Every structure is written in structure tokens, then in C-alpha cells.
XYZ file of C-alpha atoms in Angstrom:
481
model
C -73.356 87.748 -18.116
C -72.854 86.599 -14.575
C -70.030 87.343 -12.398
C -67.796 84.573 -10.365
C -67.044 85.503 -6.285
C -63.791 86.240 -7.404
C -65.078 89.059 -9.499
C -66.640 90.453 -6.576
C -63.680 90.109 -4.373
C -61.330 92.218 -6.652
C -63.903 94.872 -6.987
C -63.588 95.316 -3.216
C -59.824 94.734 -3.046
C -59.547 97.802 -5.011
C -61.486 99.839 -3.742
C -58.723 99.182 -0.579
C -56.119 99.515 -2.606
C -57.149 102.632 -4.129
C -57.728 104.351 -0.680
C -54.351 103.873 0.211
C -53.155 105.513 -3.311
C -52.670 102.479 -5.710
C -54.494 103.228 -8.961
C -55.373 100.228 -11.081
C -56.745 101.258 -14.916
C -59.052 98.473 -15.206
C -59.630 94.725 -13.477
C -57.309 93.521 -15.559
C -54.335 95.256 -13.407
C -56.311 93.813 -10.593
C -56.148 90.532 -11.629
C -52.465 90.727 -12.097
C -51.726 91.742 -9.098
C -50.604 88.927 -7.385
C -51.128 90.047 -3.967
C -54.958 89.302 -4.814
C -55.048 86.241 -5.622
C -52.775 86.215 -1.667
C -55.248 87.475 -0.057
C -58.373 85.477 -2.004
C -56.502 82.264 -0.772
C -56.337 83.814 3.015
C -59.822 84.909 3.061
C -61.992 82.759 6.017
C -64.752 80.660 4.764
C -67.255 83.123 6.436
C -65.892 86.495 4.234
C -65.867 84.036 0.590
C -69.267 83.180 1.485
C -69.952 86.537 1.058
C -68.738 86.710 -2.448
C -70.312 83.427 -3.398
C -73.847 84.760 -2.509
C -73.028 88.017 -4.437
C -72.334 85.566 -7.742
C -75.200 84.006 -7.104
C -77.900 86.925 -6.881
C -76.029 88.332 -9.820
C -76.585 84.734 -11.862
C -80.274 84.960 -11.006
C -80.485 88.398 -12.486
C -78.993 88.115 -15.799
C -81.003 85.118 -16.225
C -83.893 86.877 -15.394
C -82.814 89.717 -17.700
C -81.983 87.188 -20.461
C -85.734 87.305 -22.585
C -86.469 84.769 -25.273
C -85.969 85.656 -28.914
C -87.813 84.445 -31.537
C -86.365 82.854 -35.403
C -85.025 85.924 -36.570
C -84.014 87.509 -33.307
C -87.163 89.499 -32.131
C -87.280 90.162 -28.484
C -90.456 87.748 -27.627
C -91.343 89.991 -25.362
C -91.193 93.058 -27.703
C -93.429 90.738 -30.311
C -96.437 90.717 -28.096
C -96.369 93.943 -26.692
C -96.530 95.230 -30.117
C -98.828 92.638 -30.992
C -101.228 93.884 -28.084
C -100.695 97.652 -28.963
C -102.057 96.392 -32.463
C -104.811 94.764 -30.917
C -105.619 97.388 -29.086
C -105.492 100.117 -31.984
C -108.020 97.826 -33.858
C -110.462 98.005 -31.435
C -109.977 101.569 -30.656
C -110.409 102.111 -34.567
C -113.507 99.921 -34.485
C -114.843 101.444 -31.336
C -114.398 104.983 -33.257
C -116.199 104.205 -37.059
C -119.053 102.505 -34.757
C -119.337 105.408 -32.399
C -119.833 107.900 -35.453
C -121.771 105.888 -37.894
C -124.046 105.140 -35.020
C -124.453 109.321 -34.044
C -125.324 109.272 -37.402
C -128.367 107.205 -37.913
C -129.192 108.595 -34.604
C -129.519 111.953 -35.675
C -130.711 110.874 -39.032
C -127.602 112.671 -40.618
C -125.659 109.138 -41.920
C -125.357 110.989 -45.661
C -123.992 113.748 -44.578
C -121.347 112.371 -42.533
C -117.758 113.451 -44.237
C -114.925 111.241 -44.520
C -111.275 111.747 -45.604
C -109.827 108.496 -47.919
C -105.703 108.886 -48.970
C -104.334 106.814 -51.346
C -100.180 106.912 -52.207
C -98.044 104.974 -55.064
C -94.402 104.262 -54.345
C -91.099 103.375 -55.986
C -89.137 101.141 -53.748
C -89.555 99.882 -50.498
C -86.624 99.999 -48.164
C -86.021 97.903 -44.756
C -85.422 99.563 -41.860
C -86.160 97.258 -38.925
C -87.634 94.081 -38.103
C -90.955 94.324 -39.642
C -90.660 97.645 -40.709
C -90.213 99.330 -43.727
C -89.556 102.533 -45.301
C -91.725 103.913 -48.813
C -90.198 106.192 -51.166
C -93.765 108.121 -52.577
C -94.547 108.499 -56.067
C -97.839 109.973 -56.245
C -100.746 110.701 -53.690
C -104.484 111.734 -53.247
C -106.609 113.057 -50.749
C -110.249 112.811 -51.427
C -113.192 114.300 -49.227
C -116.323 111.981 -49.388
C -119.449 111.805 -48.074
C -122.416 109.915 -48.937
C -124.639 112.546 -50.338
C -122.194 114.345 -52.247
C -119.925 111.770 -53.603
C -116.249 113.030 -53.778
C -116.477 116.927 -52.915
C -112.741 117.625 -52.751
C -109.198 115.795 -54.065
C -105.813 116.774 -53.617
C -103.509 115.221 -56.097
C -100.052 115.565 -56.651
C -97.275 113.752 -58.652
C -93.916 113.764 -56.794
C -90.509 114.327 -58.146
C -88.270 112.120 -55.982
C -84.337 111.558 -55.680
C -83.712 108.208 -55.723
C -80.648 107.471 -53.345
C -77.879 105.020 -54.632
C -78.559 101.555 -55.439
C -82.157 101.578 -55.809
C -82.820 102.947 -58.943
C -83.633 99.356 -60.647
C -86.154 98.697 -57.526
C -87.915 101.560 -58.709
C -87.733 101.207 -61.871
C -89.413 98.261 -61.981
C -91.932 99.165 -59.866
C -92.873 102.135 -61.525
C -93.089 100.155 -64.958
C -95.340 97.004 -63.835
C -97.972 99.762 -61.721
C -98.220 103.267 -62.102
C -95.341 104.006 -64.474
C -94.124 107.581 -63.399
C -90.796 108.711 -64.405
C -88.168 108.405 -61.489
C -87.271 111.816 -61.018
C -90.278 113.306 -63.144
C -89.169 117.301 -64.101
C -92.765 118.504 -63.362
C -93.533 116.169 -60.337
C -93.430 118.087 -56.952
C -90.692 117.690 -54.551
C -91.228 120.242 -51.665
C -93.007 118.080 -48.729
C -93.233 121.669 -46.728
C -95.589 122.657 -49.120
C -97.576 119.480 -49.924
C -97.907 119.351 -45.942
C -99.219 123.212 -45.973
C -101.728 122.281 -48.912
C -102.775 119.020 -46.375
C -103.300 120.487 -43.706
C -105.615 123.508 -45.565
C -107.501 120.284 -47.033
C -107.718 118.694 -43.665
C -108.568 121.942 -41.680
C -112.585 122.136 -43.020
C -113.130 118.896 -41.122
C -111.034 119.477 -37.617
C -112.671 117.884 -34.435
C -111.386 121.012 -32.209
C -107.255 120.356 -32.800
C -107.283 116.990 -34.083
C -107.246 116.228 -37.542
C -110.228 113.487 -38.765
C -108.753 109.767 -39.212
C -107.107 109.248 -42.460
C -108.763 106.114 -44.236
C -106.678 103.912 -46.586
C -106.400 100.427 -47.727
C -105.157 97.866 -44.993
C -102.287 97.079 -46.794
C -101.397 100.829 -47.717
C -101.158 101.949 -43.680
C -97.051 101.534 -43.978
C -97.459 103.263 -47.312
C -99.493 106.719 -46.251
C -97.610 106.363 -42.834
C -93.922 107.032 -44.479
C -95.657 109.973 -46.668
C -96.812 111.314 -43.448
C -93.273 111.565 -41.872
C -91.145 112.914 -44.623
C -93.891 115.661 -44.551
C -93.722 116.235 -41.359
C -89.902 116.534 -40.956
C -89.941 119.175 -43.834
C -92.335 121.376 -41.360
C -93.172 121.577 -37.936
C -95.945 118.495 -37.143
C -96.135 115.566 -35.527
C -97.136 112.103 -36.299
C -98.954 111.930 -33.334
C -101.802 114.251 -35.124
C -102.533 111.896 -37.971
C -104.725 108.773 -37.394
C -104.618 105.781 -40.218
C -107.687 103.850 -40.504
C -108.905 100.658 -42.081
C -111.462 102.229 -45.388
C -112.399 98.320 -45.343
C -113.742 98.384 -41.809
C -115.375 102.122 -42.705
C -117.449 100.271 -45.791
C -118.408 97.324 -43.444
C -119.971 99.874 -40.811
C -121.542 101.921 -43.605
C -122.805 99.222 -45.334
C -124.308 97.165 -42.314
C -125.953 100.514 -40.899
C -127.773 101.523 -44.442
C -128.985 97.841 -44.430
C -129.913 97.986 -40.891
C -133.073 100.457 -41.810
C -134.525 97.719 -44.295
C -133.404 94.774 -42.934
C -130.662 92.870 -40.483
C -128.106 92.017 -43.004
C -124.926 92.866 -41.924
C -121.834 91.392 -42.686
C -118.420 90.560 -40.829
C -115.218 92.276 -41.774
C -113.556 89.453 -42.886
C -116.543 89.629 -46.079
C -116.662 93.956 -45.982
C -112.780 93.682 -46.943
C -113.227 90.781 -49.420
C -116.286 92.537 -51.093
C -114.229 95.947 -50.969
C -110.825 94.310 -52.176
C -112.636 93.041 -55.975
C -112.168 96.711 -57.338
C -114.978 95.946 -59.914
C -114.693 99.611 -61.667
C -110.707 99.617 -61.813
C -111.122 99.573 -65.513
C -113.380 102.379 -65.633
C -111.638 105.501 -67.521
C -112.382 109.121 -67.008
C -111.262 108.663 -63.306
C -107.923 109.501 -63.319
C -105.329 112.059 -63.943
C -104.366 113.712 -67.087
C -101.105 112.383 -66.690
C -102.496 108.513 -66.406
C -104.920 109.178 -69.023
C -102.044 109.717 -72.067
C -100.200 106.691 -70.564
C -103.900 104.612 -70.496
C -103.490 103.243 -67.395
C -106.233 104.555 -65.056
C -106.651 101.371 -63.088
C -103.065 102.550 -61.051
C -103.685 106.156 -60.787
C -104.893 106.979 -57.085
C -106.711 109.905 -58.322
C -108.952 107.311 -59.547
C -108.817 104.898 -56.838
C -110.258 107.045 -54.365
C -112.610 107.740 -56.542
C -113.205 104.299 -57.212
C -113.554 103.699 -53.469
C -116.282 106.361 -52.584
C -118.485 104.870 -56.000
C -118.063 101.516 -54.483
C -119.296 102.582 -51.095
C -121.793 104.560 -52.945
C -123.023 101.404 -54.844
C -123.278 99.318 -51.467
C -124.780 102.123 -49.434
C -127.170 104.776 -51.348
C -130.068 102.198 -52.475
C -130.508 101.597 -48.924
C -130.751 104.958 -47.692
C -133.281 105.935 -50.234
C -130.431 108.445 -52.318
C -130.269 108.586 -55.652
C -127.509 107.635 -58.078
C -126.736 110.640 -59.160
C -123.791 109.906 -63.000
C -120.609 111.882 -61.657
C -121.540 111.960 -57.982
C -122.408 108.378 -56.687
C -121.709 106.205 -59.437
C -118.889 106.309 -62.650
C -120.116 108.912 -65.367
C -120.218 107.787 -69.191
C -117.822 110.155 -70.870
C -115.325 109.586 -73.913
C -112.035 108.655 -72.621
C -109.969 111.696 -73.220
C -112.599 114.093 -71.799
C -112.500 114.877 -68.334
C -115.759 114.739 -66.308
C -117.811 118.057 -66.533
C -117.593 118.261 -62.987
C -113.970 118.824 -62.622
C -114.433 121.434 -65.591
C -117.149 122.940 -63.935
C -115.578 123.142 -60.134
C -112.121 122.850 -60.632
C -111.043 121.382 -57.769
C -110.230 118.229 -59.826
C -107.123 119.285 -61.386
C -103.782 119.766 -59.297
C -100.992 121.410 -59.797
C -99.085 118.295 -61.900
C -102.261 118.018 -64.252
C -102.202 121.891 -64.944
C -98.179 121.434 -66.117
C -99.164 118.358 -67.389
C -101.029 119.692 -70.178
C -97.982 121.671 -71.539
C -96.292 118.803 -72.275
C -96.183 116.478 -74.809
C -97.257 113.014 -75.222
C -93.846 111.932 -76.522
C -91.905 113.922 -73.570
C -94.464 111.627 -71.186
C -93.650 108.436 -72.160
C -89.643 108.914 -71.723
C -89.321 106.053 -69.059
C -86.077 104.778 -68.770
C -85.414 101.137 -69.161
C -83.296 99.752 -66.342
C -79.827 99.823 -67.719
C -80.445 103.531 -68.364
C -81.649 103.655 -72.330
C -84.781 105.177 -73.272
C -86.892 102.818 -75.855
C -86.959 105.596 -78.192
C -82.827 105.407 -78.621
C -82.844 102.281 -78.907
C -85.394 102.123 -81.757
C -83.276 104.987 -83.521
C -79.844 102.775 -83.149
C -81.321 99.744 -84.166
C -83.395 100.673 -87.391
C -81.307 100.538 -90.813
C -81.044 103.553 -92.797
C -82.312 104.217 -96.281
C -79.045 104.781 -97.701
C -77.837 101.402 -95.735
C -80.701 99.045 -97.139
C -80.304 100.247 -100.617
C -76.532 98.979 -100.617
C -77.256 95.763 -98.713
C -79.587 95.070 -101.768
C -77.103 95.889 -104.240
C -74.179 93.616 -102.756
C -76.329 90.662 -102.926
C -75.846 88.107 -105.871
C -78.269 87.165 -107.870
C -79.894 83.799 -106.848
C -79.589 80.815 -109.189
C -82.334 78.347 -109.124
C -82.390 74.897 -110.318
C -85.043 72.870 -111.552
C -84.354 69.286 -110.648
C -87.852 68.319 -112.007
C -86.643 69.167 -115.366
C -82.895 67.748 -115.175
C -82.700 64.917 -117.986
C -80.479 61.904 -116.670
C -77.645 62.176 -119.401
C -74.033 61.867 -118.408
C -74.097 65.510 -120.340
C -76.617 66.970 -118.218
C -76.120 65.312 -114.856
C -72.123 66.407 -114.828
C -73.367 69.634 -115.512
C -75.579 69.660 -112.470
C -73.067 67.681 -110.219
C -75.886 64.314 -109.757
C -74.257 61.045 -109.037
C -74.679 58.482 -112.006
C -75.244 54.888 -111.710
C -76.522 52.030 -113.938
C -79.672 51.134 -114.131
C -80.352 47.380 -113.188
C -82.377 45.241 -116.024
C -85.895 43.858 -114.650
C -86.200 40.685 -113.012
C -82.981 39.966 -112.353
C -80.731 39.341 -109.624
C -78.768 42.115 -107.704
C -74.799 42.263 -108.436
C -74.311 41.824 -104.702
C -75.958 38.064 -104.582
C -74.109 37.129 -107.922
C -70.891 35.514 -106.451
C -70.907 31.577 -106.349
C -73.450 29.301 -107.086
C -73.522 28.145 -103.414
C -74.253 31.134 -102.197
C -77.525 31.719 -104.880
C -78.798 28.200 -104.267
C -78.041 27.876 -100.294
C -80.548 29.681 -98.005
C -79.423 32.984 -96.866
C -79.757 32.392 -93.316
C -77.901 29.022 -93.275
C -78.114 27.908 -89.616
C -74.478 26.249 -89.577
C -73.229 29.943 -91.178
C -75.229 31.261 -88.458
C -75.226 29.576 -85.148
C -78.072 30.635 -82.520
C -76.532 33.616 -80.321
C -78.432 31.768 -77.320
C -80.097 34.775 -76.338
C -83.187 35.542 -74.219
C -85.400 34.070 -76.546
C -83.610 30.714 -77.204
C -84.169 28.088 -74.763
C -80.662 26.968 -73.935
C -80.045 23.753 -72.072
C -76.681 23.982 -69.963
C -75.460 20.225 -69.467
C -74.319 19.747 -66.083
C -72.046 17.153 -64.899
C -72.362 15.719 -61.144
C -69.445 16.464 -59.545
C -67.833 13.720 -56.884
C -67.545 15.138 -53.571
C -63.615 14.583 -52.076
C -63.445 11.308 -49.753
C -62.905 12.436 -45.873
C -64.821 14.117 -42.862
C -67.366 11.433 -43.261
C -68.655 12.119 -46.841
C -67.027 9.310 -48.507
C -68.587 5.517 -48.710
């Protein structure tokens, strides 16, 4: 806000004022004072000039401090800085999956490149900001890929989460129409010290001297992985700063375009990697996920199986072209009955977490137990609602018998139809004229529709003649002869 010259005046008349002893709590006692306003009326022309080009300078700054704002009161200037730190990220991130897929054909080692993909489900999402948003996790996994080997490695975990006040029915909801885990889930894990300890051992195989390698993730799941990252991190000693997010879209465009390259110059743009990458064509594909997801039957939300999913799409896109071979469990989806789990996660078991080991203790029935959103379990409400044995047999007893009438077989005697409550009325002999037209003669040998008995209504469809009379105009002002 700018200032006026007499704003500037009063800061210097008490600065006097107070050198001499007067103490003034604020310019409000200043302004008061009426020996001010005296001496702003005696000033000379020269000393208010003074103040007037201190108002001024001060005008020009807070205009020049004033920024624009945008519809929903973003600093404009804010907006495209972050926009160009965005722009600038992309490129790095680009600059980086191009840099190592390219070492890799150079050395002829593309296959044996490793990559880390992350994948989280959430509950509710909470605003925090303009444009930015807070996840409450539900269930993660970490999966170590590589083109030769398929998935080598997963880290999996179910969380048990505490859902603060008022947004229980958010995630509710969202955990019945995706992934449907239990809010608060008895055997889910809730200490993030630990699940950051178990990262970071996960992570530590594939350091680049103290830097962890980029995490890769769906484009739209960056916010997602990003708020799992931080309530890790505040449960231990870490920083953000050591975590990179990448686009796994923009990873399968590179990998893609450089196993083509060696046959042929097909590549493709981003804009068609993330389309081709986004259709998900084995998210009905069973086997893939968790033991918890597999007694629920809903593999195609479990991200045990979508990173899987993701490395046998890659796989699919990539391996023909650099001469590797399909291998069922490794590279591509393996055929096995839908409550077996693959032999490879018997075999290794690194497959199975800590949540799918307690899983298995439990039972089926203690799985399902998903509240509904005003707090009653479908099970409770099936026992409330069913009648009881004892309470059927007595509804039957109390009824009355039903008596049916045949009205097919009900004679027409006075007898038979006062018995069965049927209006009686005479039949009327053959040939003969109704009671209602036998009144006067007139009336049986005049026509019914008698046109002086009936006049014409002179409606739309009667042509109707209004006789007009000419009127004399009055004698005077020239009209009369």
C-alpha cells in the first residue's frame, strides 16, 4: 500500500519529538497530536516537496511489488516459475533415460540394464495447497526389472493406516470401487521407519555411488509415490532430495525405440509410448498379484501385479527385437490355475512379503470384513435382516385361508348372484327399442339431432357470416355532405 507525504512527515516529526523525550505508542498518537498537523501547514513549499517525492517513489514500489494473480489467486509469477522448473525436470529426466539407454546399446549391455518401477494405492486424497495434494497410502510395491531377467526382486507391503477425522467415507469409497483394503487393516503394516529401512536395503544393490537410482512410476502416480516418500522419510532420518520420480512411460518409449533401432528406424513419440503403455492389455491376467487380492479376485488393482504387469508389457514391446526369448514367468504372464502362486515365487521367495505371510493365517471370511460407509459390515446386516425359522413358521400359521371364486361358474339367479354380491338387471327382449328412447312419440319419430333442438355452436368449422351494418359518420370537421 502506498504512503501519502503526510505519512512521511509524521514519521520524521517523531522522530523530533521523541529526541526531546515525548514518546508516542504508534502513528496514531502522532496523528492526534495537533501540533502536527501546525507544523504540516507551516512547512515551506521546498521541505513538502520533499515528502511528496517520498510518496511518490513509495507508490512506484508497491506497484511494482503488486504481481498479477491468476482465477483462483496464484501468484502469476509463481505459476511459471514452477511451470519452467517442470519443464526443466522433463528434460533433465529425458536427457537421463536417453543418456543410459544409449551407454547401453553402446556397450551392447541394453538387457542387462536394471531398473527400479514403484507402484502405491491410496485411500483419500487431501488438499494442501494450490495444486497440491496430500495421499494417504494403502498399499505399495517396489519391483527390480531388467530386460533379461524379468522382475528379479519386489517389495510389497499392505499398510495399516489411521484415518484422521472426517475422511473415513473418502476412503471408504475409494478403497471399495479399486483395491478394496480394509481402512485400518489389523495385519497391514504401519511403521514407515521400517518400510523405509526395508527400501533403502532394496534400493542399496543398485546405488550410483550415494544416490539412489530414479524411481519409475506412472505419470499420474508421481504425487502418489511422492507423499509415500515423505511420511517415510519423516519417520527416519532421509531426505527427499535423495529420491528421483520418473516417467515409466517415457522409460518404455526409450526402450522400445532403441530395441527397434537395431532392425529398423521405427521409433515412436511419447505422446504414442504413453498411449500404447496406458491400454494395460494383461490387467485381467491372474496369478500376478498378492495373496491378499487373490481371495478378494481382484488382481487388476493390486500393485504387486501392476508392476509386474508393467515389466511384461515392456518385455512384450522390447525382447523380440533384441533377439531374447520369452521366457513363461520371466518376460511374459505364466499359465497357472488361479489360486496357485507362480513356481517362481515358491521357488525364490522373494515374492511373498510380510502381509502375504500373515495373510495366509487368516481366513477368507475375516478378509472380506469391509465396512460399508455408515459403519455396518454386510455380514450384520444380512444376519438382522433374514427371518428366523421359528418367525416364518408363525407368519404362515396367522394367515387365513384364501377363498377363491369362480365367476366362470356363477349361474345368474337372484339366489346365486346375492350370494356372490353381482349386480342384477333385466335383460332387454331382441329387437326392440331401449327404455331410454321410449318417452313420446315425437321424440321416436323426430330425428335425434333435430337442428332447431340443436342450433350450430358456430365454431371453427362452421362458416359464420357476421352481418355488418354501415355506420354514418357524425356531421362536422368536414366529413358531412
Amino acid at each position: 500500500m502506498s504512503k501519502n507525504a503526510f505519512y512521511f512527515f509524521m514519521l520524521d516529526w517523531q522522530r523530533r519529538q521523541q529526541r526531546r523525550g515525548e514518546i508516542f505508542n504508534s502513528l496514531k498518537d502522532v496523528a492526534a497530536d495537533p501540533r502536527c498537523s501546525e507544523d504540516w501547514k507551516n512547512i515551506s513549499p521546498q521541505e513538502k516537496g520533499i515528502y511528496i517525492a517520498k510518496a511518490k517513489d513509495s507508490k512506484i514500489k508497491a506497484q511494482g511489488s503488486m504481481s498479477k494473480k491468476t482465477t483462483i489467486g496464484e501468484d502469476l509469477t509463481e505459476v511459471e516459475l514452477n511451470l519452467k522448473r517442470e519443464q526443466e525436470f522433463q528434460q533433465k529426466m529425458l536427457q537421463y533415460i536417453d543418456s543410459v539407454v544409449s551407454m547401453g546399446l553402446l556397450h551392447n549391455n541394453l538387457q542387462k540394464l536394471k531398473f527400479i518401477f514403484i507402484h502405491v494405492n491410496w485411500f483419500y486424497k487431501r488438499e494442501i495447497g494450490i495444486n497440491k495434494c496430500e495421499f494417504c497410502p494403502a498399499e505399495f510395491a517396489v519391483a527390480q526389472f531388467s530386460l533379461e531377467n524379468g522382475v528379479e526382486n519386489i517389495y510389497h507391503e499392505v499398510l495399516k493406516m489411521k484415518i484422521p477425522l472426517g475422511w473415513k467415507r473418502d476412503a471408504i469409497e475409494t478403497s471399495q470401487q479399486t483395491h478394496q483394503i480394509p481402512i485400518e487393516l489389523e495385519d497391514g503394516q504401519s511403521d514407515f521407519s521400517y518400510m523405509f529401512n526395508e527400501l533403502t536395503k532394496f534400493l542399496e544393490s543398485n546405488k550410483t555411488g550415494n544416490k539412489f537410482p530414479p524411481l519409475f512410476t506412472a505419470k499420474d502416480l508421481s504425487p502418489v509415490v511422492e507423499s509415500l516418500l515423505i511420511k517415510m522419510i519423516d519417520a527416519s532420518n532421509g531426505s527427499i532430495d535423495d529420491f528421483i520420480i520418473y516417467s515409466i512411460e517415457a522409460l518404455f518409449g526409450a526402450l522400445r525405440n532403441a530395441a527397434v533401432q537395431k532392425v529398423d528406424d521405427r521409433s515412436i513419440p511419447l505422446i504414442v509410448a504413453e498411449n500404447e503403455f496406458s491400454k494395460d492389455f494383461l490387467c485381467n491376467t491372474r496369478g500376478l498379484e498378492c495373496d491378499f487380492h487373490k481371495i478378494l479376485d481382484i488382481s487388476q488393482y493390486c500393485s504387486k501385479s501392476i508392476v509386474k504387469r508393467w515389466a511384461f508389457t515392456i518385455c512384450d514391446y522390447c525382447c523380440e527385437y533384441l533377439n531374447i526369448k520369452l521366457i513363461e514367468g520371466v518376460h511374459r504372464p505364466k499359465e497357472t490355475p488361479f489360486l496357485q502362486s507362480s513356481d517362481q515365487d515358491k521357488k525364490s521367495g522373494k515374492g511373498a512379503s510380510g502381509i502375504d505371510k500373515r495373510i495366509k493365517h487368516l481366513s477368507i471370511t475375516d478378509r472380506l470384513k469391509v465396512l460399508e460407509m455408515n459403519g455396518v459390515s454386510g455380514d450384520h446386516r444380512s444376519i438382522v435382516s433374514e427371518r428366523s425359522y421359528g418367525i416364518e413358521q408363525r407368519r404362515r400359521n396367522e394367515c387365513k385361508p384364501l377363498d377363491i371364486i369362480d365367476h366362470g361358474k356363477a349361474s345368474t339367479s337372484s339366489l346365486d348372484n346375492s350370494a356372490l354380491n353381482i349386480p342384477t338387471r333385466p335383460l332387454r327382449t331382441p329387437k326392440t327399442m331401449p327404455q331410454a328412447f321410449l318417452g313420446s312419440q315425437e321424440s321416436s319419430t323426430s330425428d335425434a339431432l333435430n337442428p332447431n333442438d340443436f342450433p350450430p355452436i358456430r365454431g371453427r368449422g362452421i362458416n359464420y357470416k357476421r352481418k355488418t351494418t354501415d355506420i354514418k359518420s357524425p356531421l362536422g370537421k368536414g366529413r358531412g355532405k
